[in-house]
CSV table of N, CA and C in Angstrom, one decimal:
chain,number,residue,atom,x,y,z
A,299,MET,N,-26.9,14.0,1.6
A,299,MET,CA,-25.5,13.7,2.0
A,299,MET,C,-24.6,13.6,0.7
A,300,THR,N,-23.5,14.3,0.7
A,300,THR,CA,-22.5,14.2,-0.4
A,300,THR,C,-21.5,13.1,-0.1
A,301,VAL,N,-20.8,12.7,-1.2
A,301,VAL,CA,-19.8,11.7,-1.0
A,301,VAL,C,-18.7,12.2,0.0
A,302,ALA,N,-18.4,13.5,0.0
A,302,ALA,CA,-17.5,14.1,0.9
A,302,ALA,C,-18.0,13.9,2.4
A,303,ASP,N,-19.3,14.2,2.5
A,303,ASP,CA,-19.9,14.0,3.9
A,303,ASP,C,-19.7,12.6,4.4
A,304,LEU,N,-20.0,11.6,3.5
A,304,LEU,CA,-19.9,10.2,3.8
A,304,LEU,C,-18.5,9.8,4.2
A,305,LEU,N,-17.5,10.3,3.5
A,305,LEU,CA,-16.1,10.0,3.8
A,305,LEU,C,-15.7,10.7,5.1
A,306,ILE,N,-16.1,11.9,5.3
A,306,ILE,CA,-15.7,12.6,6.5
A,306,ILE,C,-16.3,11.8,7.7
A,307,ASP,N,-17.5,11.3,7.6
A,307,ASP,CA,-18.1,10.5,8.7
A,307,ASP,C,-17.3,9.3,8.9
A,308,GLY,N,-16.9,8.6,7.9
A,308,GLY,CA,-16.0,7.4,8.0
A,308,GLY,C,-14.7,7.7,8.7
A,309,PHE,N,-14.0,8.8,8.3
A,309,PHE,CA,-12.8,9.1,9.0
A,309,PHE,C,-13.0,9.6,10.4
A,310,GLY,N,-14.2,10.2,10.7
A,310,GLY,CA,-14.5,10.6,12.0
A,310,GLY,C,-14.7,9.4,12.9
A,311,ARG,N,-15.2,8.3,12.4
A,311,ARG,CA,-15.4,7.1,13.2
A,311,ARG,C,-14.0,6.5,13.6
A,312,ILE,N,-13.0,6.6,12.6
A,312,ILE,CA,-11.7,6.1,13.0
A,312,ILE,C,-11.2,7.0,14.1
A,313,ARG,N,-11.3,8.3,14.1
A,313,ARG,CA,-10.9,9.2,15.1
A,313,ARG,C,-11.5,8.8,16.5
A,314,GLU,N,-12.8,8.5,16.5
A,314,GLU,CA,-13.5,8.1,17.7
A,314,GLU,C,-12.9,6.8,18.3
A,315,VAL,N,-12.6,5.8,17.5
A,315,VAL,CA,-12.1,4.6,17.9
A,315,VAL,C,-10.6,4.8,18.4
A,316,VAL,N,-9.9,5.6,17.7
A,316,VAL,CA,-8.5,5.9,18.2
A,316,VAL,C,-8.5,6.5,19.6
A,317,HIS,N,-9.3,7.5,19.8
A,317,HIS,CA,-9.4,8.1,21.1
A,317,HIS,C,-9.9,7.1,22.2
A,318,GLY,N,-10.8,6.3,21.8
A,318,GLY,CA,-11.3,5.3,22.8
A,318,GLY,C,-10.2,4.3,23.1
A,319,ALA,N,-9.4,4.0,22.2
A,319,ALA,CA,-8.3,3.0,22.4
A,319,ALA,C,-7.1,3.6,23.2
A,320,VAL,N,-6.9,4.9,23.1
A,320,VAL,CA,-5.7,5.5,23.7
A,320,VAL,C,-6.0,6.3,25.0
A,321,ASP,N,-7.0,7.1,25.0
A,321,ASP,CA,-7.2,8.0,26.1
A,321,ASP,C,-7.2,7.3,27.4
A,322,GLY,N,-6.4,7.9,28.4
A,322,GLY,CA,-6.4,7.4,29.7
A,322,GLY,C,-5.4,6.3,30.0
A,323,LEU,N,-4.7,5.8,29.0
A,323,LEU,CA,-3.7,4.8,29.2
A,323,LEU,C,-2.3,5.5,29.4
A,324,THR,N,-1.5,4.9,30.2
A,324,THR,CA,-0.1,5.4,30.4
A,324,THR,C,0.8,5.0,29.2
A,325,ALA,N,1.9,5.6,29.1
A,325,ALA,CA,2.9,5.2,28.1
A,325,ALA,C,3.2,3.7,28.1
A,326,ASP,N,3.4,3.2,29.3
A,326,ASP,CA,3.7,1.8,29.5
A,326,ASP,C,2.5,0.9,29.0
A,327,GLN,N,1.3,1.3,29.3
A,327,GLN,CA,0.2,0.5,28.9
A,327,GLN,C,0.1,0.6,27.3
A,328,LEU,N,0.3,1.7,26.8
A,328,LEU,CA,0.2,1.9,25.3
A,328,LEU,C,1.3,1.1,24.6
A,329,ALA,N,2.4,0.9,25.2
A,329,ALA,CA,3.5,0.1,24.6
A,329,ALA,C,3.4,-1.4,24.9
A,330,GLU,N,2.5,-1.8,25.8
A,330,GLU,CA,2.4,-3.2,26.2
A,330,GLU,C,2.0,-4.1,25.0
A,331,ARG,N,2.7,-5.3,24.9
A,331,ARG,CA,2.4,-6.2,23.8
A,331,ARG,C,1.9,-7.5,24.4
A,332,LEU,N,0.9,-8.1,23.8
A,332,LEU,CA,0.3,-9.3,24.3
A,332,LEU,C,1.2,-10.5,24.2
A,333,ASP,N,2.2,-10.5,23.3
A,333,ASP,CA,3.3,-11.4,23.4
A,333,ASP,C,4.5,-10.7,22.7
A,334,ARG,N,5.6,-11.3,22.7
A,334,ARG,CA,6.8,-10.6,22.3
A,334,ARG,C,6.8,-10.1,20.8
A,335,ASP,N,5.9,-10.6,20.0
A,335,ASP,CA,5.9,-10.2,18.6
A,335,ASP,C,4.6,-9.5,18.2
A,336,ALA,N,3.7,-9.2,19.2
A,336,ALA,CA,2.4,-8.6,18.9
A,336,ALA,C,2.6,-7.1,18.8
A,337,ASN,N,1.6,-6.4,18.1
A,337,ASN,CA,1.6,-5.0,18.0
A,337,ASN,C,1.0,-4.4,19.3
A,338,SER,N,1.6,-3.2,19.7
A,338,SER,CA,1.0,-2.5,20.8
A,338,SER,C,0.0,-1.5,20.4
A,339,VAL,N,-0.8,-1.0,21.3
A,339,VAL,CA,-1.7,0.1,21.0
A,339,VAL,C,-1.0,1.3,20.4
A,340,ALA,N,0.2,1.6,21.0
A,340,ALA,CA,0.9,2.8,20.5
A,340,ALA,C,1.4,2.6,19.0
A,341,TRP,N,1.9,1.4,18.7
A,341,TRP,CA,2.3,1.1,17.4
A,341,TRP,C,1.2,1.1,16.4
A,342,LEU,N,0.1,0.5,16.8
A,342,LEU,CA,-1.1,0.4,15.9
A,342,LEU,C,-1.6,1.8,15.6
A,343,VAL,N,-1.8,2.7,16.6
A,343,VAL,CA,-2.3,4.0,16.3
A,343,VAL,C,-1.3,4.8,15.5
A,344,TRP,N,0.0,4.7,15.9
A,344,TRP,CA,1.0,5.5,15.1
A,344,TRP,C,1.0,5.0,13.7
A,345,HIS,N,0.9,3.7,13.4
A,345,HIS,CA,1.0,3.2,12.1
A,345,HIS,C,-0.3,3.6,11.3
A,346,LEU,N,-1.5,3.4,11.8
A,346,LEU,CA,-2.7,3.8,11.1
A,346,LEU,C,-2.7,5.3,10.8
A,347,THR,N,-2.2,6.1,11.7
A,347,THR,CA,-2.2,7.5,11.4
A,347,THR,C,-1.1,7.9,10.4
A,348,ARG,N,0.0,7.2,10.4
A,348,ARG,CA,1.1,7.4,9.4
A,348,ARG,C,0.6,7.1,8.0
A,349,VAL,N,-0.1,5.9,7.9
A,349,VAL,CA,-0.6,5.5,6.6
A,349,VAL,C,-1.7,6.5,6.1
A,350,GLN,N,-2.6,6.9,7.0
A,350,GLN,CA,-3.6,7.9,6.5
A,350,GLN,C,-2.8,9.2,6.1
A,351,ASP,N,-1.9,9.7,6.9
A,351,ASP,CA,-1.2,10.9,6.6
A,351,ASP,C,-0.4,10.8,5.2
A,352,ASP,N,0.3,9.7,5.1
A,352,ASP,CA,1.1,9.4,3.8
A,352,ASP,C,0.1,9.3,2.6
A,353,HIS,N,-0.9,8.5,2.7
A,353,HIS,CA,-1.8,8.3,1.5
A,353,HIS,C,-2.6,9.5,1.2
A,354,ILE,N,-3.2,10.2,2.2
A,354,ILE,CA,-4.0,11.4,1.9
A,354,ILE,C,-3.1,12.5,1.3
A,355,ALA,N,-1.9,12.7,1.9
A,355,ALA,CA,-1.0,13.7,1.3
A,355,ALA,C,-0.7,13.4,-0.1
A,356,ASP,N,-0.5,12.2,-0.4
A,356,ASP,CA,-0.2,11.8,-1.8
A,356,ASP,C,-1.4,12.1,-2.7
A,357,LEU,N,-2.6,11.7,-2.3
A,357,LEU,CA,-3.8,12.0,-3.1
A,357,LEU,C,-4.1,13.4,-3.2
A,358,ALA,N,-3.8,14.2,-2.2
A,358,ALA,CA,-4.1,15.6,-2.2
A,358,ALA,C,-3.0,16.5,-2.8
A,359,GLY,N,-1.9,15.9,-3.0
A,359,GLY,CA,-0.7,16.6,-3.6
A,359,GLY,C,-0.2,17.6,-2.6
A,360,THR,N,-0.2,17.2,-1.3
A,360,THR,CA,0.3,18.1,-0.2
A,360,THR,C,1.4,17.4,0.5
A,361,ARG,N,2.0,18.1,1.4
A,361,ARG,CA,3.1,17.5,2.3
A,361,ARG,C,2.4,16.8,3.5
A,362,GLN,N,3.1,15.9,4.0
A,362,GLN,CA,2.6,15.1,5.2
A,362,GLN,C,2.6,16.0,6.4
A,363,VAL,N,1.6,15.8,7.3
A,363,VAL,CA,1.5,16.5,8.6
A,363,VAL,C,2.7,16.0,9.4
A,364,TRP,N,3.1,14.8,9.3
A,364,TRP,CA,4.2,14.2,10.1
A,364,TRP,C,5.5,15.1,10.0
A,365,THR,N,5.8,15.6,8.8
A,365,THR,CA,7.0,16.4,8.7
A,365,THR,C,6.7,17.9,8.8
A,366,GLU,N,5.6,18.3,8.1
A,366,GLU,CA,5.3,19.7,8.1
A,366,GLU,C,4.9,20.3,9.4
A,367,GLN,N,4.4,19.6,10.3
A,367,GLN,CA,4.0,20.1,11.6
A,367,GLN,C,4.9,19.6,12.7
A,368,GLY,N,6.0,19.0,12.4
A,368,GLY,CA,7.0,18.6,13.4
A,368,GLY,C,6.7,17.4,14.2
A,369,TRP,N,5.8,16.6,13.8
A,369,TRP,CA,5.4,15.4,14.6
A,369,TRP,C,6.6,14.4,14.6
A,370,HIS,N,7.3,14.3,13.5
A,370,HIS,CA,8.4,13.4,13.4
A,370,HIS,C,9.4,13.7,14.5
A,371,ASP,N,9.7,15.0,14.7
A,371,ASP,CA,10.7,15.4,15.8
A,371,ASP,C,10.1,15.1,17.2
A,372,ARG,N,8.8,15.4,17.3
A,372,ARG,CA,8.2,15.2,18.6
A,372,ARG,C,8.2,13.7,19.1
A,373,PHE,N,7.9,12.9,18.1
A,373,PHE,CA,7.9,11.4,18.5
A,373,PHE,C,9.4,10.9,18.7
A,374,GLY,N,10.3,11.4,18.0
A,374,GLY,CA,11.7,11.0,18.1
A,374,GLY,C,12.0,9.5,17.9
A,375,LEU,N,11.3,8.9,17.0
A,375,LEU,CA,11.4,7.5,16.7
A,375,LEU,C,12.7,7.2,15.9
A,376,PRO,N,13.3,6.0,16.0
A,376,PRO,CA,14.5,5.7,15.3
A,376,PRO,C,14.3,5.3,13.8
A,377,PHE,N,13.3,5.9,13.2
A,377,PHE,CA,13.0,5.5,11.8
A,377,PHE,C,13.2,6.7,10.9
A,378,GLY,N,13.3,6.5,9.6
A,378,GLY,CA,13.4,7.6,8.7
A,378,GLY,C,12.1,8.4,8.6
A,379,ARG,N,12.1,9.6,8.1
A,379,ARG,CA,10.9,10.4,8.1
A,379,ARG,C,9.8,9.8,7.3
A,380,GLY,N,10.1,9.0,6.3
A,380,GLY,CA,9.1,8.4,5.5
A,380,GLY,C,8.5,7.1,6.0
A,381,ALA,N,9.0,6.6,7.1
A,381,ALA,CA,8.5,5.3,7.7
A,381,ALA,C,7.0,5.4,8.1
A,382,THR,N,6.3,4.3,7.7
A,382,THR,CA,4.9,4.3,8.0
A,382,THR,C,4.5,3.0,8.9
A,383,GLY,N,5.5,2.2,9.0
A,383,GLY,CA,5.3,0.9,9.7
A,383,GLY,C,5.2,-0.3,8.9
A,384,TYR,N,5.1,-0.1,7.5
A,384,TYR,CA,5.1,-1.3,6.6
A,384,TYR,C,6.4,-2.0,6.7
A,385,GLY,N,6.5,-3.3,6.9
A,385,GLY,CA,7.7,-4.0,7.0
A,385,GLY,C,8.4,-4.0,8.3
A,386,HIS,N,7.8,-3.4,9.3
A,386,HIS,CA,8.4,-3.3,10.6
A,386,HIS,C,8.5,-4.7,11.2
A,387,ARG,N,9.7,-4.9,11.9
A,387,ARG,CA,9.9,-6.1,12.6
A,387,ARG,C,9.5,-5.9,14.1
A,388,SER,N,9.6,-6.9,14.9
A,388,SER,CA,9.2,-6.9,16.3
A,388,SER,C,10.0,-5.8,17.0
A,389,GLU,N,11.3,-5.6,16.8
A,389,GLU,CA,12.0,-4.6,17.5
A,389,GLU,C,11.6,-3.2,17.1
A,390,ASP,N,11.1,-3.0,15.9
A,390,ASP,CA,10.6,-1.7,15.4
A,390,ASP,C,9.3,-1.4,16.2
A,391,VAL,N,8.5,-2.4,16.3
A,391,VAL,CA,7.2,-2.2,17.0
A,391,VAL,C,7.5,-1.8,18.5
A,392,ALA,N,8.5,-2.4,19.1
A,392,ALA,CA,8.9,-2.1,20.5
A,392,ALA,C,9.4,-0.7,20.6
A,393,ALA,N,10.0,-0.2,19.6
A,393,ALA,CA,10.5,1.2,19.6
A,393,ALA,C,9.5,2.3,19.7
A,394,VAL,N,8.3,2.0,19.3
A,394,VAL,CA,7.2,3.0,19.3
A,394,VAL,C,6.6,3.1,20.7
A,395,ARG,N,7.1,4.1,21.4
A,395,ARG,CA,6.6,4.5,22.8
A,395,ARG,C,6.2,5.9,22.7
A,396,ALA,N,5.0,6.2,23.2
A,396,ALA,CA,4.5,7.6,23.2
A,396,ALA,C,3.5,7.8,24.3
A,397,GLU,N,3.3,9.0,24.7
A,397,GLU,CA,2.2,9.3,25.6
A,397,GLU,C,0.9,9.4,24.8
A,398,ALA,N,-0.2,9.2,25.5
A,398,ALA,CA,-1.5,9.3,24.8
A,398,ALA,C,-1.7,10.6,24.1
A,399,LYS,N,-1.4,11.7,24.7
A,399,LYS,CA,-1.6,13.0,24.1
A,399,LYS,C,-0.8,13.2,22.8
A,400,LEU,N,0.4,12.6,22.8
A,400,LEU,CA,1.2,12.7,21.5
A,400,LEU,C,0.5,11.9,20.4
A,401,LEU,N,0.0,10.7,20.7
A,401,LEU,CA,-0.6,9.9,19.7
A,401,LEU,C,-1.9,10.5,19.2
A,402,THR,N,-2.8,10.9,20.2
A,402,THR,CA,-4.0,11.5,19.7
A,402,THR,C,-3.8,12.9,19.1
A,403,GLY,N,-2.8,13.6,19.5
A,403,GLY,CA,-2.5,14.9,18.9
A,403,GLY,C,-2.1,14.8,17.5
A,404,TYR,N,-1.3,13.8,17.2
A,404,TYR,CA,-0.9,13.6,15.8
A,404,TYR,C,-2.1,13.1,15.0
A,405,HIS,N,-2.8,12.1,15.6
A,405,HIS,CA,-4.0,11.6,14.9
A,405,HIS,C,-5.0,12.8,14.6
A,406,ASP,N,-5.2,13.6,15.5
A,406,ASP,CA,-6.2,14.7,15.3
A,406,ASP,C,-5.7,15.7,14.2
A,407,ALA,N,-4.4,15.9,14.2
A,407,ALA,CA,-3.8,16.8,13.2
A,407,ALA,C,-4.0,16.2,11.8
A,408,VAL,N,-3.8,14.9,11.7
A,408,VAL,CA,-4.0,14.2,10.4
A,408,VAL,C,-5.4,14.2,10.0
A,409,HIS,N,-6.3,13.9,11.0
A,409,HIS,CA,-7.7,13.9,10.8
A,409,HIS,C,-8.2,15.3,10.3
A,410,ASP,N,-7.7,16.4,10.9
A,410,ASP,CA,-8.1,17.7,10.5
A,410,ASP,C,-7.7,18.0,9.0
A,411,SER,N,-6.5,17.6,8.7
A,411,SER,CA,-5.9,17.8,7.3
A,411,SER,C,-6.8,16.9,6.3
A,412,THR,N,-7.1,15.7,6.7
A,412,THR,CA,-7.9,14.9,5.9
A,412,THR,C,-9.3,15.5,5.6
A,413,VAL,N,-9.9,15.9,6.7
A,413,VAL,CA,-11.3,16.5,6.5
A,413,VAL,C,-11.2,17.8,5.7
A,414,ALA,N,-10.2,18.6,5.9
A,414,ALA,CA,-10.1,19.8,5.1
A,414,ALA,C,-10.0,19.5,3.6
A,415,TRP,N,-9.2,18.5,3.3
A,415,TRP,CA,-9.1,18.1,1.8
A,415,TRP,C,-10.4,17.5,1.3
A,416,LEU,N,-11.0,16.6,2.2
A,416,LEU,CA,-12.3,16.0,1.7
A,416,LEU,C,-13.4,16.9,1.5
A,417,ARG,N,-13.4,18.0,2.2
A,417,ARG,CA,-14.5,19.0,2.1
A,417,ARG,C,-14.6,19.6,0.6
A,418,GLY,N,-13.4,19.6,-0.1
A,418,GLY,CA,-13.4,20.1,-1.4
A,418,GLY,C,-13.6,19.0,-2.5
A,419,LEU,N,-13.7,17.7,-2.0
A,419,LEU,CA,-13.8,16.6,-3.0
A,419,LEU,C,-15.2,16.6,-3.6
A,420,ARG,N,-15.2,16.4,-4.9
A,420,ARG,CA,-16.4,16.3,-5.7
A,420,ARG,C,-16.5,14.9,-6.3
A,421,GLU,N,-17.7,14.4,-6.4
A,421,GLU,CA,-18.0,13.0,-6.8
A,421,GLU,C,-17.2,12.6,-8.1
A,422,PRO,N,-17.2,13.4,-9.1
A,422,PRO,CA,-16.5,12.9,-10.4
A,422,PRO,C,-15.1,12.7,-10.2
A,423,GLU,N,-14.4,13.2,-9.2
A,423,GLU,CA,-13.0,13.0,-8.9
A,423,GLU,C,-12.7,11.6,-8.5
A,424,LEU,N,-13.7,10.9,-7.9
A,424,LEU,CA,-13.5,9.5,-7.4
A,424,LEU,C,-13.1,8.6,-8.5
A,425,ASP,N,-13.4,8.9,-9.8
A,425,ASP,CA,-13.0,8.0,-10.9
A,425,ASP,C,-11.6,8.2,-11.4
A,426,ARG,N,-10.9,9.2,-10.9
A,426,ARG,CA,-9.5,9.5,-11.3
A,426,ARG,C,-8.6,8.4,-10.9
A,427,VAL,N,-7.8,7.9,-11.8
A,427,VAL,CA,-6.9,6.8,-11.6
A,427,VAL,C,-5.7,7.4,-10.8
A,428,VAL,N,-5.4,6.8,-9.7
A,428,VAL,CA,-4.3,7.3,-8.8
A,428,VAL,C,-3.1,6.3,-8.7
A,429,ASP,N,-3.3,5.1,-9.2
A,429,ASP,CA,-2.2,4.1,-9.2
A,429,ASP,C,-2.4,3.1,-10.3
A,430,GLU,N,-1.6,3.2,-11.3
A,430,GLU,CA,-1.7,2.3,-12.5
A,430,GLU,C,-0.9,1.0,-12.3
A,431,ALA,N,-0.3,0.8,-11.1
A,431,ALA,CA,0.5,-0.4,-10.9
A,431,ALA,C,-0.4,-1.6,-10.7
A,432,TRP,N,-1.7,-1.5,-10.6
A,432,TRP,CA,-2.6,-2.6,-10.3
A,432,TRP,C,-3.4,-2.8,-11.5
A,433,ASP,N,-4.0,-4.0,-11.6
A,433,ASP,CA,-4.9,-4.4,-12.7
A,433,ASP,C,-6.2,-4.8,-12.1
A,434,PRO,N,-7.3,-4.1,-12.1
A,434,PRO,CA,-7.4,-2.8,-12.8
A,434,PRO,C,-6.7,-1.7,-12.0
A,435,PRO,N,-6.4,-0.6,-12.7
A,435,PRO,CA,-5.8,0.6,-12.0
A,435,PRO,C,-6.7,1.1,-10.9
A,436,VAL,N,-6.1,1.6,-9.8
A,436,VAL,CA,-6.8,2.0,-8.6
A,436,VAL,C,-7.2,3.5,-8.8
A,437,THR,N,-8.5,3.7,-8.5
A,437,THR,CA,-9.1,5.0,-8.6
A,437,THR,C,-9.0,5.7,-7.2
A,438,LEU,N,-9.2,7.0,-7.2
A,438,LEU,CA,-9.3,7.8,-6.0
A,438,LEU,C,-10.3,7.2,-5.0
A,439,GLY,N,-11.5,6.9,-5.5
A,439,GLY,CA,-12.5,6.3,-4.7
A,439,GLY,C,-12.1,5.0,-4.0
A,440,VAL,N,-11.5,4.1,-4.8
A,440,VAL,CA,-11.1,2.8,-4.3
A,440,VAL,C,-10.0,3.0,-3.2
A,441,ARG,N,-9.0,3.9,-3.5
A,441,ARG,CA,-7.9,4.2,-2.6
A,441,ARG,C,-8.5,4.7,-1.2
A,442,LEU,N,-9.5,5.6,-1.3
A,442,LEU,CA,-10.0,6.2,-0.1
A,442,LEU,C,-10.7,5.1,0.8
A,443,VAL,N,-11.4,4.2,0.1
A,443,VAL,CA,-12.1,3.1,0.8
A,443,VAL,C,-11.0,2.2,1.4
A,444,SER,N,-9.9,2.0,0.7
A,444,SER,CA,-8.8,1.1,1.2
A,444,SER,C,-8.2,1.8,2.5
A,445,ILE,N,-8.0,3.1,2.5
A,445,ILE,CA,-7.5,3.7,3.6
A,445,ILE,C,-8.4,3.6,4.8
A,446,LEU,N,-9.7,3.8,4.6
A,446,LEU,CA,-10.7,3.7,5.6
A,446,LEU,C,-10.7,2.3,6.2
A,447,SER,N,-10.7,1.3,5.3
A,447,SER,CA,-10.8,-0.1,5.8
A,447,SER,C,-9.5,-0.4,6.6
A,448,ASP,N,-8.4,-0.1,6.1
A,448,ASP,CA,-7.1,-0.4,6.8
A,448,ASP,C,-7.1,0.3,8.2
A,449,ASP,N,-7.4,1.5,8.2
A,449,ASP,CA,-7.4,2.3,9.5
A,449,ASP,C,-8.4,1.8,10.5
A,450,LEU,N,-9.6,1.5,10.0
A,450,LEU,CA,-10.6,0.9,10.9
A,450,LEU,C,-10.2,-0.4,11.5
A,451,GLN,N,-9.6,-1.3,10.7
A,451,GLN,CA,-9.1,-2.6,11.2
A,451,GLN,C,-8.1,-2.4,12.3
A,452,HIS,N,-7.1,-1.5,12.0
A,452,HIS,CA,-6.1,-1.2,13.0
A,452,HIS,C,-6.6,-0.6,14.3
A,453,ALA,N,-7.5,0.3,14.1
A,453,ALA,CA,-8.1,1.0,15.3
A,453,ALA,C,-8.9,0.0,16.1
A,454,GLY,N,-9.6,-0.9,15.5
A,454,GLY,CA,-10.3,-2.0,16.2
A,454,GLY,C,-9.3,-2.9,16.9
A,455,GLN,N,-8.2,-3.2,16.3
A,455,GLN,CA,-7.1,-4.0,16.9
A,455,GLN,C,-6.6,-3.3,18.1
A,456,ALA,N,-6.4,-2.0,18.0
A,456,ALA,CA,-5.9,-1.2,19.2
A,456,ALA,C,-6.9,-1.2,20.3
A,457,ALA,N,-8.2,-1.1,20.0
A,457,ALA,CA,-9.2,-1.2,21.0
A,457,ALA,C,-9.2,-2.6,21.7
A,458,PHE,N,-9.1,-3.6,20.9
A,458,PHE,CA,-9.0,-5.0,21.4
A,458,PHE,C,-7.8,-5.1,22.4
A,459,VAL,N,-6.6,-4.7,22.0
A,459,VAL,CA,-5.4,-4.8,22.8
A,459,VAL,C,-5.6,-4.0,24.1
A,460,ARG,N,-6.2,-2.8,24.0
A,460,ARG,CA,-6.5,-2.0,25.2
A,460,ARG,C,-7.3,-2.8,26.2
A,461,GLY,N,-8.4,-3.4,25.7
A,461,GLY,CA,-9.2,-4.2,26.6
A,461,GLY,C,-8.5,-5.3,27.4
A,462,ILE,N,-7.6,-6.0,26.7
A,462,ILE,CA,-6.8,-7.0,27.3
A,462,ILE,C,-5.8,-6.4,28.3
A,463,VAL,N,-5.1,-5.3,27.9
A,463,VAL,CA,-4.2,-4.6,28.8
A,463,VAL,C,-4.9,-4.2,30.1
A,464,GLU,N,-6.0,-3.6,30.0
A,464,GLU,CA,-6.8,-3.2,31.2
A,464,GLU,C,-7.2,-4.3,32.1
A,465,ARG,N,-7.4,-5.5,31.5
A,465,ARG,CA,-7.8,-6.6,32.4
A,465,ARG,C,-6.7,-7.4,33.0
A,466,ARG,N,-5.4,-7.1,32.6
A,466,ARG,CA,-4.3,-7.8,33.1
A,466,ARG,C,-4.0,-7.4,34.6
C-alpha cells in the first residue's frame, strides 16, 4: 500500500459517513437543529466539504470544485464564493438548506477531485512545507492529516445529529 492509497482510503471513509448521514433525509430534516445554536446535518456536510475543497485545491494548486463546477450557484447560499463556514454565526448555519442529492453531489465531486490529485502524490512530497505561519511550519503530510481529522469529526457529528433527528 502506498501513502496515496492510504490517504484515498481515509477520504473514502469520510465519503461513506457523509452519505450515511445524508441519504434519505428530507431538506427539513437536514436543516433541523438540536437547539437554536446547534449545527444541522446540512451545515456540517456543506462545511466539511467546503473545507476539503478549499484546502485540497490550495495544496494541489487548482481551482475549487465549488466555483469551477458551479456548485456555488446551485446551492444559492447568501455567502461569498470563498466562504467555508469558519466563523459562521447561528443565522449563517440556519441559512444552509439543501436537498440530500445536492449535498452528496457536491461532496462526491470534491471527493473525486481529491482522489484524482492524491493518485499522483508521492511520499517525498509529504515533507514539503505548505504553511510557514506555524511553528513548526506545516508540511503537506500534516495538512492532509488535519483535513482528514477535521472532516471525519464533522461527518461523525452529522451522523450523530441524524440519529437524533430520526428519533424525534
